[in-house]
């Protein structure tokens, strides 16, 4: 029998769970690939191949799951074009963050996530609520916001945890 874990129920955890459940109900299968991809990267990073700084594991996991979803969608629809830039930037960005976490990859990824977020937000405005495209864009936007929150949360935590005088 394993020792019980001491996990506290937090407002942030409850809010994230409610948001995730709501997103899943609305977007359906659109959430499946990024969720499985994120979970796989989280597992690999927490159990097998430890990242340089585990505080960034959440951001790396969501970023990698989103990148996997982009790759799957591009391959299935055979639509490479400009989307390939997303795939390269976010794939390389996730690896950079894994190997050399810090302010530089956080800022670079933030810039590209914000550009993509603005693009997604302007596109979703012309889509009908409930359409497949609207659902997919909602997931893209949610993942981008999650990456930004997790990136900066990890960076602030890393900065706060640095001993004074270093």
XYZ file of C-alpha atoms in Angstrom:
166
model
C 0.000 0.000 0.000
C 1.417 3.389 -0.923
C 1.528 6.382 1.367
C -1.342 8.825 0.935
C -0.528 11.967 -0.978
C -1.055 15.324 0.633
C -2.793 17.186 -2.179
C -4.702 20.281 -1.225
C -7.811 21.396 -2.992
C -7.066 24.895 -4.268
C -9.218 27.491 -5.945
C -6.822 27.455 -8.892
C -7.113 23.669 -9.200
C -10.902 23.743 -8.995
C -11.108 26.574 -11.547
C -8.755 24.731 -13.921
C -10.818 21.546 -13.589
C -14.084 23.351 -14.291
C -12.553 25.180 -17.259
C -11.078 21.944 -18.647
C -14.357 20.077 -18.289
C -16.288 22.910 -19.941
C -13.758 23.074 -22.776
C -14.019 19.308 -23.258
C -17.817 19.391 -23.363
C -17.825 22.220 -25.930
C -14.890 21.221 -28.126
C -15.201 17.448 -27.865
C -12.597 15.456 -29.775
C -10.580 18.601 -30.520
C -9.233 18.356 -26.968
C -8.203 14.704 -27.241
C -4.861 14.919 -29.104
C -3.461 17.906 -27.181
C -4.608 16.405 -23.867
C -3.033 13.011 -24.580
C 0.119 14.655 -25.970
C 0.412 16.953 -22.968
C -0.153 14.055 -20.593
C 2.473 11.933 -22.337
C 5.072 14.709 -22.186
C 4.188 15.360 -18.538
C 4.655 11.668 -17.718
C 7.931 11.421 -19.641
C 9.206 14.595 -17.997
C 8.203 13.625 -14.496
C 9.182 9.932 -14.599
C 11.700 9.219 -17.366
C 13.556 12.146 -18.932
C 13.711 14.918 -16.378
C 13.822 18.438 -17.851
C 16.593 20.790 -16.751
C 14.113 22.735 -14.610
C 10.932 20.852 -13.670
C 9.118 24.110 -12.874
C 8.675 24.528 -16.638
C 7.257 21.019 -17.171
C 3.626 22.191 -17.278
C 4.352 24.788 -19.967
C 6.491 22.344 -21.945
C 3.791 19.682 -21.744
C 0.967 21.911 -22.980
C 3.222 23.388 -25.674
C 4.252 19.919 -26.872
C 0.662 18.639 -26.798
C -0.474 21.617 -28.858
C 2.410 21.114 -31.292
C 1.474 17.433 -31.659
C -2.125 18.435 -32.412
C -0.912 20.931 -35.038
C 1.257 18.243 -36.624
C -1.583 15.701 -36.666
C -4.014 18.211 -38.164
C -1.553 19.393 -40.791
C -0.724 15.815 -41.793
C -4.363 14.661 -41.926
C -5.519 17.709 -43.884
C -2.306 18.007 -45.927
C -2.180 21.734 -45.138
C 1.429 22.624 -44.470
C 1.998 26.174 -45.778
C 2.304 28.882 -43.123
C 1.249 26.471 -40.379
C 4.670 24.863 -40.698
C 6.150 27.951 -39.039
C 4.017 27.267 -35.944
C 5.127 23.667 -35.916
C 8.820 24.552 -36.130
C 8.770 27.492 -33.697
C 6.731 25.743 -31.027
C 8.485 22.383 -31.435
C 11.940 23.955 -31.206
C 10.689 26.259 -28.441
C 9.524 23.310 -26.338
C 12.912 21.604 -26.770
C 14.771 24.839 -25.975
C 12.699 25.284 -22.841
C 13.339 21.639 -21.867
C 17.107 21.919 -22.265
C 17.848 25.551 -21.340
C 14.910 27.051 -19.444
C 14.995 30.728 -18.641
C 13.875 34.164 -19.691
C 15.057 33.974 -23.331
C 12.921 30.994 -24.398
C 10.026 32.332 -22.313
C 10.144 35.695 -24.131
C 10.573 34.156 -27.603
C 7.723 31.711 -27.029
C 5.572 34.505 -25.594
C 6.055 36.648 -28.700
C 5.095 33.803 -31.030
C 2.185 32.670 -28.833
C 0.829 36.242 -28.762
C 1.100 36.568 -32.551
C -0.715 33.246 -32.978
C -3.263 34.198 -30.306
C -4.118 37.446 -32.103
C -4.436 35.522 -35.375
C -6.715 32.914 -33.767
C -8.804 35.589 -32.041
C -9.324 37.520 -35.274
C -10.260 34.321 -37.115
C -12.717 33.066 -34.490
C -14.719 36.295 -34.763
C -15.911 35.255 -38.233
C -16.755 31.654 -37.315
C -20.215 30.467 -36.317
C -20.567 29.437 -32.679
C -20.640 25.642 -32.454
C -19.028 25.033 -35.845
C -16.073 22.649 -36.073
C -13.747 25.555 -36.859
C -15.021 27.582 -33.889
C -14.480 24.626 -31.555
C -10.945 24.070 -32.856
C -10.098 27.756 -32.494
C -11.430 27.799 -28.926
C -9.028 24.950 -28.124
C -6.128 26.744 -29.853
C -6.841 29.903 -27.865
C -7.211 28.005 -24.579
C -3.921 26.170 -25.149
C -2.096 29.374 -26.055
C -3.375 31.138 -22.937
C -2.465 28.102 -20.823
C 1.078 28.085 -22.224
C 1.486 31.803 -21.495
C 0.201 31.448 -17.929
C 2.363 28.376 -17.275
C 5.476 29.900 -18.880
C 5.368 33.075 -16.851
C 4.263 31.283 -13.696
C 7.280 28.967 -13.969
C 9.644 31.840 -14.720
C 8.367 33.861 -11.750
C 8.686 30.823 -9.489
C 12.218 30.145 -10.741
C 13.132 33.784 -10.194
C 11.615 33.785 -6.708
C 13.439 30.559 -5.788
C 16.896 31.903 -6.696
C 18.909 32.478 -3.512
C 19.742 36.136 -2.906
C 23.264 37.185 -3.821
C 23.433 35.036 -6.963
